[in-house]
mmCIF file with all atom_site columns, C-alpha atoms in Angstrom:
data_model
loop_
_atom_site.group_PDB
_atom_site.id
_atom_site.type_symbol
_atom_site.label_atom_id
_atom_site.label_alt_id
_atom_site.label_comp_id
_atom_site.label_asym_id
_atom_site.label_entity_id
_atom_site.label_seq_id
_atom_site.pdbx_PDB_ins_code
_atom_site.Cartn_x
_atom_site.Cartn_y
_atom_site.Cartn_z
_atom_site.occupancy
_atom_site.B_iso_or_equiv
_atom_site.pdbx_formal_charge
_atom_site.auth_seq_id
_atom_site.auth_comp_id
_atom_site.auth_asym_id
_atom_site.auth_atom_id
_atom_site.pdbx_PDB_model_num
ATOM 1   C CA . MET A 1 1   ? 23.114  120.512 39.980 1.00 0.00 ? 10  MET A CA 1
ATOM 2   C CA . PHE A 1 2   ? 21.621  122.771 42.651 1.00 0.00 ? 11  PHE A CA 1
ATOM 3   C CA . SER A 1 3   ? 20.872  122.267 46.334 1.00 0.00 ? 12  SER A CA 1
ATOM 4   C CA . LEU A 1 4   ? 17.992  123.778 48.272 1.00 0.00 ? 13  LEU A CA 1
ATOM 5   C CA . LYS A 1 5   ? 17.211  124.330 51.899 1.00 0.00 ? 14  LYS A CA 1
ATOM 6   C CA . LEU A 1 6   ? 13.775  124.776 53.420 1.00 0.00 ? 15  LEU A CA 1
ATOM 7   C CA . VAL A 1 7   ? 13.631  126.450 56.824 1.00 0.00 ? 16  VAL A CA 1
ATOM 8   C CA . HIS A 1 8   ? 10.830  127.372 59.201 1.00 0.00 ? 17  HIS A CA 1
ATOM 9   C CA . LYS A 1 9   ? 10.966  129.682 62.194 1.00 0.00 ? 18  LYS A CA 1
ATOM 10  C CA . ASP A 1 10  ? 9.697   126.936 64.524 1.00 0.00 ? 19  ASP A CA 1
ATOM 11  C CA . LEU A 1 11  ? 12.032  124.199 63.254 1.00 0.00 ? 20  LEU A CA 1
ATOM 12  C CA . GLU A 1 12  ? 15.449  123.673 64.804 1.00 0.00 ? 21  GLU A CA 1
ATOM 13  C CA . HIS A 1 13  ? 16.897  122.034 61.694 1.00 0.00 ? 22  HIS A CA 1
ATOM 14  C CA . GLN A 1 14  ? 16.748  122.956 58.030 1.00 0.00 ? 23  GLN A CA 1
ATOM 15  C CA . ILE A 1 15  ? 15.457  120.520 55.411 1.00 0.00 ? 24  ILE A CA 1
ATOM 16  C CA . ASN A 1 16  ? 18.098  119.865 52.752 1.00 0.00 ? 25  ASN A CA 1
ATOM 17  C CA . LEU A 1 17  ? 16.868  119.127 49.248 1.00 0.00 ? 26  LEU A CA 1
ATOM 18  C CA . SER A 1 18  ? 18.488  118.244 45.937 1.00 0.00 ? 27  SER A CA 1
ATOM 19  C CA . PRO A 1 19  ? 17.433  116.577 42.662 1.00 0.00 ? 28  PRO A CA 1
ATOM 20  C CA . GLY A 1 20  ? 19.796  113.682 43.273 1.00 0.00 ? 29  GLY A CA 1
ATOM 21  C CA . LYS A 1 21  ? 18.310  112.637 46.599 1.00 0.00 ? 30  LYS A CA 1
ATOM 22  C CA . GLY A 1 22  ? 14.664  112.826 47.629 1.00 0.00 ? 31  GLY A CA 1
ATOM 23  C CA . CYS A 1 23  ? 13.850  113.920 51.156 1.00 0.00 ? 32  CYS A CA 1
ATOM 24  C CA . LEU A 1 24  ? 11.310  112.254 53.438 1.00 0.00 ? 33  LEU A CA 1
ATOM 25  C CA . TRP A 1 25  ? 9.689   114.358 56.167 1.00 0.00 ? 34  TRP A CA 1
ATOM 26  C CA . ILE A 1 26  ? 7.647   112.291 58.600 1.00 0.00 ? 35  ILE A CA 1
ATOM 27  C CA . ILE A 1 27  ? 5.380   114.338 60.880 1.00 0.00 ? 36  ILE A CA 1
ATOM 28  C CA . GLU A 1 28  ? 3.729   111.974 63.348 1.00 0.00 ? 37  GLU A CA 1
ATOM 29  C CA . SER A 1 29  ? 1.854   114.644 65.287 1.00 0.00 ? 38  SER A CA 1
ATOM 30  C CA . PRO A 1 30  ? -1.501  115.424 63.586 1.00 0.00 ? 39  PRO A CA 1
ATOM 31  C CA . GLU A 1 31  ? -1.384  118.976 64.918 1.00 0.00 ? 40  GLU A CA 1
ATOM 32  C CA . TYR A 1 32  ? 2.059   119.710 63.487 1.00 0.00 ? 41  TYR A CA 1
ATOM 33  C CA . PHE A 1 33  ? 1.215   117.816 60.299 1.00 0.00 ? 42  PHE A CA 1
ATOM 34  C CA . MET A 1 34  ? -1.755  120.102 59.652 1.00 0.00 ? 43  MET A CA 1
ATOM 35  C CA . GLU A 1 35  ? 0.098   123.238 60.730 1.00 0.00 ? 44  GLU A CA 1
ATOM 36  C CA . TYR A 1 36  ? 3.112   122.803 58.443 1.00 0.00 ? 45  TYR A CA 1
ATOM 37  C CA . ILE A 1 37  ? 1.090   121.661 55.439 1.00 0.00 ? 46  ILE A CA 1
ATOM 38  C CA . GLN A 1 38  ? -1.282  124.603 55.790 1.00 0.00 ? 47  GLN A CA 1
ATOM 39  C CA . ASP A 1 39  ? 1.675   126.968 55.945 1.00 0.00 ? 48  ASP A CA 1
ATOM 40  C CA . LEU A 1 40  ? 3.223   125.448 52.818 1.00 0.00 ? 49  LEU A CA 1
ATOM 41  C CA . TYR A 1 41  ? -0.112  125.442 51.004 1.00 0.00 ? 50  TYR A CA 1
ATOM 42  C CA . LYS A 1 42  ? -0.635  129.093 51.889 1.00 0.00 ? 51  LYS A CA 1
ATOM 43  C CA . ALA A 1 43  ? 2.726   130.089 50.402 1.00 0.00 ? 52  ALA A CA 1
ATOM 44  C CA . ILE A 1 44  ? 2.702   127.873 47.304 1.00 0.00 ? 53  ILE A CA 1
ATOM 45  C CA . ILE A 1 45  ? -0.947  127.980 46.241 1.00 0.00 ? 54  ILE A CA 1
ATOM 46  C CA . ALA A 1 46  ? -2.232  131.284 47.621 1.00 0.00 ? 55  ALA A CA 1
ATOM 47  C CA . GLU A 1 47  ? 1.082   133.223 47.424 1.00 0.00 ? 56  GLU A CA 1
ATOM 48  C CA . GLU A 1 48  ? 0.524   134.438 50.971 1.00 0.00 ? 57  GLU A CA 1
ATOM 49  C CA . GLU A 1 49  ? 3.066   135.197 53.672 1.00 0.00 ? 58  GLU A CA 1
ATOM 50  C CA . SER A 1 50  ? 4.535   132.068 55.218 1.00 0.00 ? 59  SER A CA 1
ATOM 51  C CA . SER A 1 51  ? 6.976   131.064 57.939 1.00 0.00 ? 60  SER A CA 1
ATOM 52  C CA . PHE A 1 52  ? 8.729   128.785 55.448 1.00 0.00 ? 61  PHE A CA 1
ATOM 53  C CA . VAL A 1 53  ? 11.682  130.101 53.453 1.00 0.00 ? 62  VAL A CA 1
ATOM 54  C CA . LEU A 1 54  ? 13.131  128.268 50.440 1.00 0.00 ? 63  LEU A CA 1
ATOM 55  C CA . SER A 1 55  ? 16.595  129.190 49.208 1.00 0.00 ? 64  SER A CA 1
ATOM 56  C CA . LEU A 1 56  ? 19.471  128.047 47.025 1.00 0.00 ? 65  LEU A CA 1
ATOM 57  C CA . LYS A 1 57  ? 22.205  126.796 49.340 1.00 0.00 ? 66  LYS A CA 1
ATOM 58  C CA . GLU A 1 58  ? 25.087  127.651 47.010 1.00 0.00 ? 67  GLU A CA 1
ATOM 59  C CA . LYS A 1 59  ? 24.167  131.312 46.564 1.00 0.00 ? 68  LYS A CA 1
ATOM 60  C CA . GLU A 1 60  ? 22.157  131.830 49.776 1.00 0.00 ? 69  GLU A CA 1
ATOM 61  C CA . LYS A 1 61  ? 19.481  133.220 47.451 1.00 0.00 ? 70  LYS A CA 1
ATOM 62  C CA . GLU A 1 62  ? 15.892  133.153 48.650 1.00 0.00 ? 71  GLU A CA 1
ATOM 63  C CA . LEU A 1 63  ? 13.381  131.728 46.177 1.00 0.00 ? 72  LEU A CA 1
ATOM 64  C CA . SER A 1 64  ? 9.671   132.368 45.886 1.00 0.00 ? 73  SER A CA 1
ATOM 65  C CA . LEU A 1 65  ? 7.800   129.264 47.010 1.00 0.00 ? 74  LEU A CA 1
ATOM 66  C CA . PHE A 1 66  ? 4.906   130.320 44.778 1.00 0.00 ? 75  PHE A CA 1
ATOM 67  C CA . LYS A 1 67  ? 7.118   130.369 41.675 1.00 0.00 ? 76  LYS A CA 1
ATOM 68  C CA . SER A 1 68  ? 9.644   127.642 42.491 1.00 0.00 ? 77  SER A CA 1
ATOM 69  C CA . ALA A 1 69  ? 7.623   124.966 44.296 1.00 0.00 ? 78  ALA A CA 1
ATOM 70  C CA . GLU A 1 70  ? 4.539   122.827 43.759 1.00 0.00 ? 79  GLU A CA 1
ATOM 71  C CA . ILE A 1 71  ? 2.524   121.058 46.457 1.00 0.00 ? 80  ILE A CA 1
ATOM 72  C CA . ILE A 1 72  ? 0.301   118.049 45.735 1.00 0.00 ? 81  ILE A CA 1
ATOM 73  C CA . THR A 1 73  ? -2.130  117.060 48.467 1.00 0.00 ? 82  THR A CA 1
ATOM 74  C CA . ASP A 1 74  ? -4.187  114.768 46.209 1.00 0.00 ? 83  ASP A CA 1
ATOM 75  C CA . PRO A 1 75  ? -2.154  113.055 43.460 1.00 0.00 ? 84  PRO A CA 1
ATOM 76  C CA . PHE A 1 76  ? -5.348  111.833 41.780 1.00 0.00 ? 85  PHE A CA 1
ATOM 77  C CA . SER A 1 77  ? -6.340  115.448 41.068 1.00 0.00 ? 86  SER A CA 1
ATOM 78  C CA . ILE A 1 78  ? -3.258  116.083 38.933 1.00 0.00 ? 87  ILE A CA 1
ATOM 79  C CA . ASP A 1 79  ? -4.238  117.782 35.672 1.00 0.00 ? 88  ASP A CA 1
ATOM 80  C CA . LEU A 1 80  ? -1.593  117.693 32.940 1.00 0.00 ? 89  LEU A CA 1
ATOM 81  C CA . ASN A 1 81  ? -3.348  120.518 31.125 1.00 0.00 ? 90  ASN A CA 1
ATOM 82  C CA . ASP A 1 82  ? -4.425  122.856 33.892 1.00 0.00 ? 91  ASP A CA 1
ATOM 83  C CA . ARG A 1 83  ? -4.622  126.610 33.336 1.00 0.00 ? 92  ARG A CA 1
ATOM 84  C CA . ARG A 1 84  ? -1.000  127.336 34.338 1.00 0.00 ? 93  ARG A CA 1
ATOM 85  C CA . ILE A 1 85  ? 0.384   124.584 32.131 1.00 0.00 ? 94  ILE A CA 1
ATOM 86  C CA . GLN A 1 86  ? -1.757  125.656 29.179 1.00 0.00 ? 95  GLN A CA 1
ATOM 87  C CA . LYS A 1 87  ? -0.712  129.285 29.566 1.00 0.00 ? 96  LYS A CA 1
ATOM 88  C CA . LYS A 1 88  ? 2.993   128.424 29.611 1.00 0.00 ? 97  LYS A CA 1
ATOM 89  C CA . LEU A 1 89  ? 2.564   125.936 26.761 1.00 0.00 ? 98  LEU A CA 1
ATOM 90  C CA . TYR A 1 90  ? 0.913   128.538 24.528 1.00 0.00 ? 99  TYR A CA 1
ATOM 91  C CA . SER A 1 91  ? 3.639   131.023 25.386 1.00 0.00 ? 100 SER A CA 1
ATOM 92  C CA . GLU A 1 92  ? 6.331   128.553 24.356 1.00 0.00 ? 101 GLU A CA 1
ATOM 93  C CA . LEU A 1 93  ? 4.502   127.567 21.173 1.00 0.00 ? 102 LEU A CA 1
ATOM 94  C CA . GLU A 1 94  ? 3.948   131.218 20.269 1.00 0.00 ? 103 GLU A CA 1
ATOM 95  C CA . LYS A 1 95  ? 7.706   131.799 20.446 1.00 0.00 ? 104 LYS A CA 1
ATOM 96  C CA . ILE A 1 96  ? 8.232   128.932 18.018 1.00 0.00 ? 105 ILE A CA 1
ATOM 97  C CA . ALA A 1 97  ? 5.435   130.025 15.663 1.00 0.00 ? 106 ALA A CA 1
ATOM 98  C CA . CYS A 1 98  ? 6.698   133.618 15.582 1.00 0.00 ? 107 CYS A CA 1
ATOM 99  C CA . GLY A 1 99  ? 10.374  132.710 15.537 1.00 0.00 ? 108 GLY A CA 1
ATOM 100 C CA . GLU A 1 100 ? 12.733  132.996 12.614 1.00 0.00 ? 109 GLU A CA 1
ATOM 101 C CA . ILE A 1 101 ? 11.972  129.578 11.110 1.00 0.00 ? 110 ILE A CA 1
ATOM 102 C CA . LEU A 1 102 ? 8.149   129.704 11.105 1.00 0.00 ? 111 LEU A CA 1
ATOM 103 C CA . TYR A 1 103 ? 7.425   133.453 11.151 1.00 0.00 ? 112 TYR A CA 1
ATOM 104 C CA . THR A 1 104 ? 6.559   133.809 7.456  1.00 0.00 ? 113 THR A CA 1
ATOM 105 C CA . GLN A 1 105 ? 4.426   130.653 7.440  1.00 0.00 ? 114 GLN A CA 1
ATOM 106 C CA . THR A 1 106 ? 2.572   131.800 10.564 1.00 0.00 ? 115 THR A CA 1
ATOM 107 C CA . GLN A 1 107 ? 1.789   135.187 9.057  1.00 0.00 ? 116 GLN A CA 1
ATOM 108 C CA . ASP A 1 108 ? 0.596   133.569 5.822  1.00 0.00 ? 117 ASP A CA 1
ATOM 109 C CA . ILE A 1 109 ? -1.733  131.277 7.778  1.00 0.00 ? 118 ILE A CA 1
ATOM 110 C CA . LEU A 1 110 ? -3.205  134.171 9.786  1.00 0.00 ? 119 LEU A CA 1
ATOM 111 C CA . SER A 1 111 ? -3.654  136.244 6.648  1.00 0.00 ? 120 SER A CA 1
ATOM 112 C CA . SER A 1 112 ? -5.318  133.330 4.841  1.00 0.00 ? 121 SER A CA 1
ATOM 113 C CA . LEU A 1 113 ? -7.604  132.733 7.794  1.00 0.00 ? 122 LEU A CA 1
ATOM 114 C CA . GLN A 1 114 ? -8.704  136.335 7.830  1.00 0.00 ? 123 GLN A CA 1
ATOM 115 C CA . GLU A 1 115 ? -9.352  136.231 4.075  1.00 0.00 ? 124 GLU A CA 1
ATOM 116 C CA . TYR A 1 116 ? -11.324 133.022 4.562  1.00 0.00 ? 125 TYR A CA 1
ATOM 117 C CA . PHE A 1 117 ? -13.595 134.747 7.076  1.00 0.00 ? 126 PHE A CA 1
ATOM 118 C CA . PHE A 1 118 ? -14.189 137.581 4.595  1.00 0.00 ? 127 PHE A CA 1
ATOM 119 C CA . GLN A 1 119 ? -15.209 135.010 1.980  1.00 0.00 ? 128 GLN A CA 1
ATOM 120 C CA . ILE A 1 120 ? -17.616 133.419 4.421  1.00 0.00 ? 129 ILE A CA 1
ATOM 121 C CA . GLU A 1 121 ? -19.160 136.829 5.023  1.00 0.00 ? 130 GLU A CA 1
ATOM 122 C CA . GLU A 1 122 ? -19.619 137.369 1.276  1.00 0.00 ? 131 GLU A CA 1
ATOM 123 C CA . GLU A 1 123 ? -21.382 134.029 0.929  1.00 0.00 ? 132 GLU A CA 1
ATOM 124 C CA . SER A 1 124 ? -23.655 134.698 3.877  1.00 0.00 ? 133 SER A CA 1
ATOM 125 C CA . GLU A 1 125 ? -26.500 137.146 4.283  1.00 0.00 ? 134 GLU A CA 1
ATOM 126 C CA . TYR A 1 126 ? -24.955 138.706 7.367  1.00 0.00 ? 135 TYR A CA 1
ATOM 127 C CA . CYS A 1 127 ? -22.643 141.635 8.025  1.00 0.00 ? 136 CYS A CA 1
ATOM 128 C CA . LEU A 1 128 ? -19.841 140.220 10.123 1.00 0.00 ? 137 LEU A CA 1
ATOM 129 C CA . GLU A 1 129 ? -16.990 141.643 12.133 1.00 0.00 ? 138 GLU A CA 1
ATOM 130 C CA . THR A 1 130 ? -13.693 139.978 12.910 1.00 0.00 ? 139 THR A CA 1
ATOM 131 C CA . ASP A 1 131 ? -10.657 141.036 14.859 1.00 0.00 ? 140 ASP A CA 1
ATOM 132 C CA . LEU A 1 132 ? -8.264  142.633 12.413 1.00 0.00 ? 141 LEU A CA 1
ATOM 133 C CA . ASN A 1 133 ? -5.267  141.214 14.253 1.00 0.00 ? 142 ASN A CA 1
ATOM 134 C CA . ILE A 1 134 ? -5.864  137.498 14.620 1.00 0.00 ? 143 ILE A CA 1
ATOM 135 C CA . ASP A 1 135 ? -3.130  136.029 16.807 1.00 0.00 ? 144 ASP A CA 1
ATOM 136 C CA . ILE A 1 136 ? -1.728  132.538 16.644 1.00 0.00 ? 145 ILE A CA 1
ATOM 137 C CA . VAL A 1 137 ? -2.443  131.778 20.317 1.00 0.00 ? 146 VAL A CA 1
ATOM 138 C CA . SER A 1 138 ? -6.182  132.311 19.727 1.00 0.00 ? 147 SER A CA 1
ATOM 139 C CA . VAL A 1 139 ? -5.982  129.876 16.826 1.00 0.00 ? 148 VAL A CA 1
ATOM 140 C CA . MET A 1 140 ? -4.183  127.347 19.040 1.00 0.00 ? 149 MET A CA 1
ATOM 141 C CA . LYS A 1 141 ? -6.833  127.657 21.754 1.00 0.00 ? 150 LYS A CA 1
ATOM 142 C CA . ALA A 1 142 ? -9.645  127.310 19.222 1.00 0.00 ? 151 ALA A CA 1
ATOM 143 C CA . SER A 1 143 ? -7.911  124.207 17.851 1.00 0.00 ? 152 SER A CA 1
ATOM 144 C CA . GLY A 1 144 ? -7.746  122.694 21.332 1.00 0.00 ? 153 GLY A CA 1
ATOM 145 C CA . ILE A 1 145 ? -3.968  122.273 21.326 1.00 0.00 ? 154 ILE A CA 1
ATOM 146 C CA . ARG A 1 146 ? -2.814  120.689 24.588 1.00 0.00 ? 155 ARG A CA 1
ATOM 147 C CA . LEU A 1 147 ? -0.193  118.308 25.914 1.00 0.00 ? 156 LEU A CA 1
ATOM 148 C CA . ALA A 1 148 ? -0.759  114.683 24.986 1.00 0.00 ? 157 ALA A CA 1
ATOM 149 C CA . VAL A 1 149 ? -1.161  112.349 27.955 1.00 0.00 ? 158 VAL A CA 1
ATOM 150 C CA . PHE A 1 150 ? 1.015   109.245 27.701 1.00 0.00 ? 159 PHE A CA 1
ATOM 151 C CA . GLY A 1 151 ? 0.057   106.083 29.537 1.00 0.00 ? 160 GLY A CA 1
ATOM 152 C CA . ASP A 1 152 ? -3.044  105.159 31.496 1.00 0.00 ? 161 ASP A CA 1
ATOM 153 C CA . THR A 1 153 ? -1.635  104.253 34.886 1.00 0.00 ? 162 THR A CA 1
ATOM 154 C CA . PHE A 1 154 ? -1.346  106.488 37.927 1.00 0.00 ? 163 PHE A CA 1
ATOM 155 C CA . LEU A 1 155 ? 2.434   106.083 37.959 1.00 0.00 ? 164 LEU A CA 1
ATOM 156 C CA . GLU A 1 156 ? 2.841   107.005 34.275 1.00 0.00 ? 165 GLU A CA 1
ATOM 157 C CA . LYS A 1 157 ? 0.740   110.131 34.740 1.00 0.00 ? 166 LYS A CA 1
ATOM 158 C CA . LEU A 1 158 ? 2.715   111.079 37.840 1.00 0.00 ? 167 LEU A CA 1
ATOM 159 C CA . ILE A 1 159 ? 6.041   110.710 36.037 1.00 0.00 ? 168 ILE A CA 1
ATOM 160 C CA . GLN A 1 160 ? 4.815   112.827 33.116 1.00 0.00 ? 169 GLN A CA 1
ATOM 161 C CA . TYR A 1 161 ? 3.594   115.470 35.568 1.00 0.00 ? 170 TYR A CA 1
ATOM 162 C CA . ILE A 1 162 ? 7.038   115.704 37.197 1.00 0.00 ? 171 ILE A CA 1
ATOM 163 C CA . LYS A 1 163 ? 8.627   116.181 33.775 1.00 0.00 ? 172 LYS A CA 1
ATOM 164 C CA . ILE A 1 164 ? 6.167   118.969 32.946 1.00 0.00 ? 173 ILE A CA 1
ATOM 165 C CA . MET A 1 165 ? 6.750   120.730 36.258 1.00 0.00 ? 174 MET A CA 1
ATOM 166 C CA . ALA A 1 166 ? 10.512  120.630 35.755 1.00 0.00 ? 175 ALA A CA 1
ATOM 167 C CA . GLY A 1 167 ? 10.649  121.393 32.034 1.00 0.00 ? 176 GLY A CA 1
ATOM 168 C CA . LEU A 1 168 ? 7.705   123.610 31.175 1.00 0.00 ? 177 LEU A CA 1
ATOM 169 C CA . LEU A 1 169 ? 6.991   125.379 34.479 1.00 0.00 ? 178 LEU A CA 1
ATOM 170 C CA . GLU A 1 170 ? 10.650  125.331 35.592 1.00 0.00 ? 179 GLU A CA 1
ATOM 171 C CA . LYS A 1 171 ? 9.807   124.307 39.157 1.00 0.00 ? 180 LYS A CA 1
ATOM 172 C CA . LYS A 1 172 ? 12.696  123.390 41.428 1.00 0.00 ? 181 LYS A CA 1
ATOM 173 C CA . LEU A 1 173 ? 10.733  121.536 44.113 1.00 0.00 ? 182 LEU A CA 1
ATOM 174 C CA . ILE A 1 174 ? 7.648   119.330 44.252 1.00 0.00 ? 183 ILE A CA 1
ATOM 175 C CA . ILE A 1 175 ? 6.128   118.528 47.639 1.00 0.00 ? 184 ILE A CA 1
ATOM 176 C CA . PHE A 1 176 ? 3.912   115.440 47.831 1.00 0.00 ? 185 PHE A CA 1
ATOM 177 C CA . ILE A 1 177 ? 1.637   114.762 50.802 1.00 0.00 ? 186 ILE A CA 1
ATOM 178 C CA . ASN A 1 178 ? 1.298   111.064 51.713 1.00 0.00 ? 187 ASN A CA 1
ATOM 179 C CA . LEU A 1 179 ? 2.333   109.935 48.229 1.00 0.00 ? 188 LEU A CA 1
ATOM 180 C CA . CYS A 1 180 ? 3.765   106.753 49.710 1.00 0.00 ? 189 CYS A CA 1
ATOM 181 C CA . SER A 1 181 ? 0.220   105.602 50.511 1.00 0.00 ? 190 SER A CA 1
ATOM 182 C CA . TYR A 1 182 ? -0.314  105.118 46.759 1.00 0.00 ? 191 TYR A CA 1
ATOM 183 C CA . LEU A 1 183 ? 3.015   103.711 45.573 1.00 0.00 ? 192 LEU A CA 1
ATOM 184 C CA . ASN A 1 184 ? 5.084   100.692 46.496 1.00 0.00 ? 193 ASN A CA 1
ATOM 185 C CA . LYS A 1 185 ? 8.821   100.883 47.083 1.00 0.00 ? 194 LYS A CA 1
ATOM 186 C CA . SER A 1 186 ? 9.741   100.056 43.469 1.00 0.00 ? 195 SER A CA 1
ATOM 187 C CA . GLN A 1 187 ? 7.310   102.613 42.024 1.00 0.00 ? 196 GLN A CA 1
ATOM 188 C CA . LEU A 1 188 ? 8.553   105.269 44.398 1.00 0.00 ? 197 LEU A CA 1
ATOM 189 C CA . SER A 1 189 ? 12.107  104.589 43.240 1.00 0.00 ? 198 SER A CA 1
ATOM 190 C CA . GLN A 1 190 ? 10.986  105.250 39.643 1.00 0.00 ? 199 GLN A CA 1
ATOM 191 C CA . VAL A 1 191 ? 9.518   108.586 40.729 1.00 0.00 ? 200 VAL A CA 1
ATOM 192 C CA . LEU A 1 192 ? 12.778  109.530 42.459 1.00 0.00 ? 201 LEU A CA 1
ATOM 193 C CA . GLU A 1 193 ? 14.809  108.546 39.382 1.00 0.00 ? 202 GLU A CA 1
ATOM 194 C CA . THR A 1 194 ? 12.556  110.697 37.184 1.00 0.00 ? 203 THR A CA 1
ATOM 195 C CA . ALA A 1 195 ? 13.028  113.668 39.497 1.00 0.00 ? 204 ALA A CA 1
ATOM 196 C CA . GLU A 1 196 ? 16.798  113.222 39.485 1.00 0.00 ? 205 GLU A CA 1
ATOM 197 C CA . TYR A 1 197 ? 16.972  112.941 35.687 1.00 0.00 ? 206 TYR A CA 1
ATOM 198 C CA . ASN A 1 198 ? 14.813  116.067 35.266 1.00 0.00 ? 207 ASN A CA 1
ATOM 199 C CA . GLU A 1 199 ? 16.731  117.979 37.957 1.00 0.00 ? 208 GLU A CA 1
ATOM 200 C CA . ILE A 1 200 ? 13.871  118.682 40.320 1.00 0.00 ? 209 ILE A CA 1
ATOM 201 C CA . ALA A 1 201 ? 13.904  118.113 44.078 1.00 0.00 ? 210 ALA A CA 1
ATOM 202 C CA . LEU A 1 202 ? 11.209  116.065 45.832 1.00 0.00 ? 211 LEU A CA 1
ATOM 203 C CA . LEU A 1 203 ? 9.982   116.456 49.393 1.00 0.00 ? 212 LEU A CA 1
ATOM 204 C CA . LEU A 1 204 ? 7.708   113.644 50.561 1.00 0.00 ? 213 LEU A CA 1
ATOM 205 C CA . ILE A 1 205 ? 5.692   114.568 53.637 1.00 0.00 ? 214 ILE A CA 1
ATOM 206 C CA . GLU A 1 206 ? 4.164   111.556 55.405 1.00 0.00 ? 215 GLU A CA 1
ATOM 207 C CA . ASN A 1 207 ? 2.283   111.153 58.677 1.00 0.00 ? 216 ASN A CA 1
ATOM 208 C CA . HIS A 1 208 ? 3.804   107.814 59.637 1.00 0.00 ? 217 HIS A CA 1
ATOM 209 C CA . GLN A 1 209 ? 6.743   105.581 58.761 1.00 0.00 ? 218 GLN A CA 1
ATOM 210 C CA . LYS A 1 210 ? 6.509   102.963 56.011 1.00 0.00 ? 219 LYS A CA 1
ATOM 211 C CA . ASP A 1 211 ? 8.883   100.926 53.860 1.00 0.00 ? 220 ASP A CA 1
ATOM 212 C CA . PHE A 1 212 ? 10.783  103.666 52.030 1.00 0.00 ? 221 PHE A CA 1
ATOM 213 C CA . PRO A 1 213 ? 13.676  103.472 49.528 1.00 0.00 ? 222 PRO A CA 1
ATOM 214 C CA . ASP A 1 214 ? 17.102  103.688 51.181 1.00 0.00 ? 223 ASP A CA 1
ATOM 215 C CA . SER A 1 215 ? 18.075  106.622 48.955 1.00 0.00 ? 224 SER A CA 1
ATOM 216 C CA . LEU A 1 216 ? 15.714  108.947 50.826 1.00 0.00 ? 225 LEU A CA 1
ATOM 217 C CA . SER A 1 217 ? 17.145  111.207 53.492 1.00 0.00 ? 226 SER A CA 1
ATOM 218 C CA . CYS A 1 218 ? 14.819  111.256 56.484 1.00 0.00 ? 227 CYS A CA 1
ATOM 219 C CA . TYR A 1 219 ? 13.683  113.957 58.884 1.00 0.00 ? 228 TYR A CA 1
ATOM 220 C CA . ILE A 1 220 ? 11.165  113.134 61.611 1.00 0.00 ? 229 ILE A CA 1
ATOM 221 C CA . ILE A 1 221 ? 8.935   115.088 63.961 1.00 0.00 ? 230 ILE A CA 1
ATOM 222 C CA . ASP A 1 222 ? 7.544   112.610 66.466 1.00 0.00 ? 231 ASP A CA 1
ATOM 223 C CA . LYS A 1 223 ? 4.179   112.693 68.237 1.00 0.00 ? 232 LYS A CA 1
ATOM 224 C CA . ASP A 1 224 ? 5.649   114.904 70.989 1.00 0.00 ? 233 ASP A CA 1
ATOM 225 C CA . GLY A 1 225 ? 6.994   117.430 68.495 1.00 0.00 ? 234 GLY A CA 1
ATOM 226 C CA . CYS A 1 226 ? 10.637  116.391 68.935 1.00 0.00 ? 235 CYS A CA 1
ATOM 227 C CA . GLU A 1 227 ? 12.848  116.670 65.827 1.00 0.00 ? 236 GLU A CA 1
ATOM 228 C CA . ILE A 1 228 ? 14.909  113.638 64.743 1.00 0.00 ? 237 ILE A CA 1
ATOM 229 C CA . TYR A 1 229 ? 17.282  114.434 61.919 1.00 0.00 ? 238 TYR A CA 1
#
């Protein structure tokens, strides 16, 4: 199990994070709330320079926020098959298809597909061209292969998303903005348990205090900008 720390040049204290214990960061000041979220968004989404630094506590090793973290400002916009997920999924499936167990079968399928296209050309009145090297990823994309979505509820989709971020994209940290506005205490506990089981840290940034699970560590910036840790 790993531990992370998130620091910012304007913050007196560091934010400690680990998969076994979610962290709650309450920023009551609207100005600071916007400032810190914009800075995180800039680093994680746009891969731009940021005043935040994420590192592994055990090794004092700095991590790329762009590669290691995910920030969700609107949980309803979560897409379980977005471009990044699809790209990594195809990469993983390609390794399996071209691995020792399925290599021969994959090559036979590609060869048969190419021969099939030649037969179509012979039966048509057209002169056709095809790529001589048909790859399995192109076949997967044409077949519409994607991750199956399990469950219809917001909570079920959220839990599956956390698993994908941890397993497929190998993220170490997910940052949710005002997630507690959408979940009750029991549902939030399920989200925290999922994160712990899948070894991914959660940082919940909220703009005011609510009824939170006791397992959350809490860090507060009040309306005057004072830090309470």
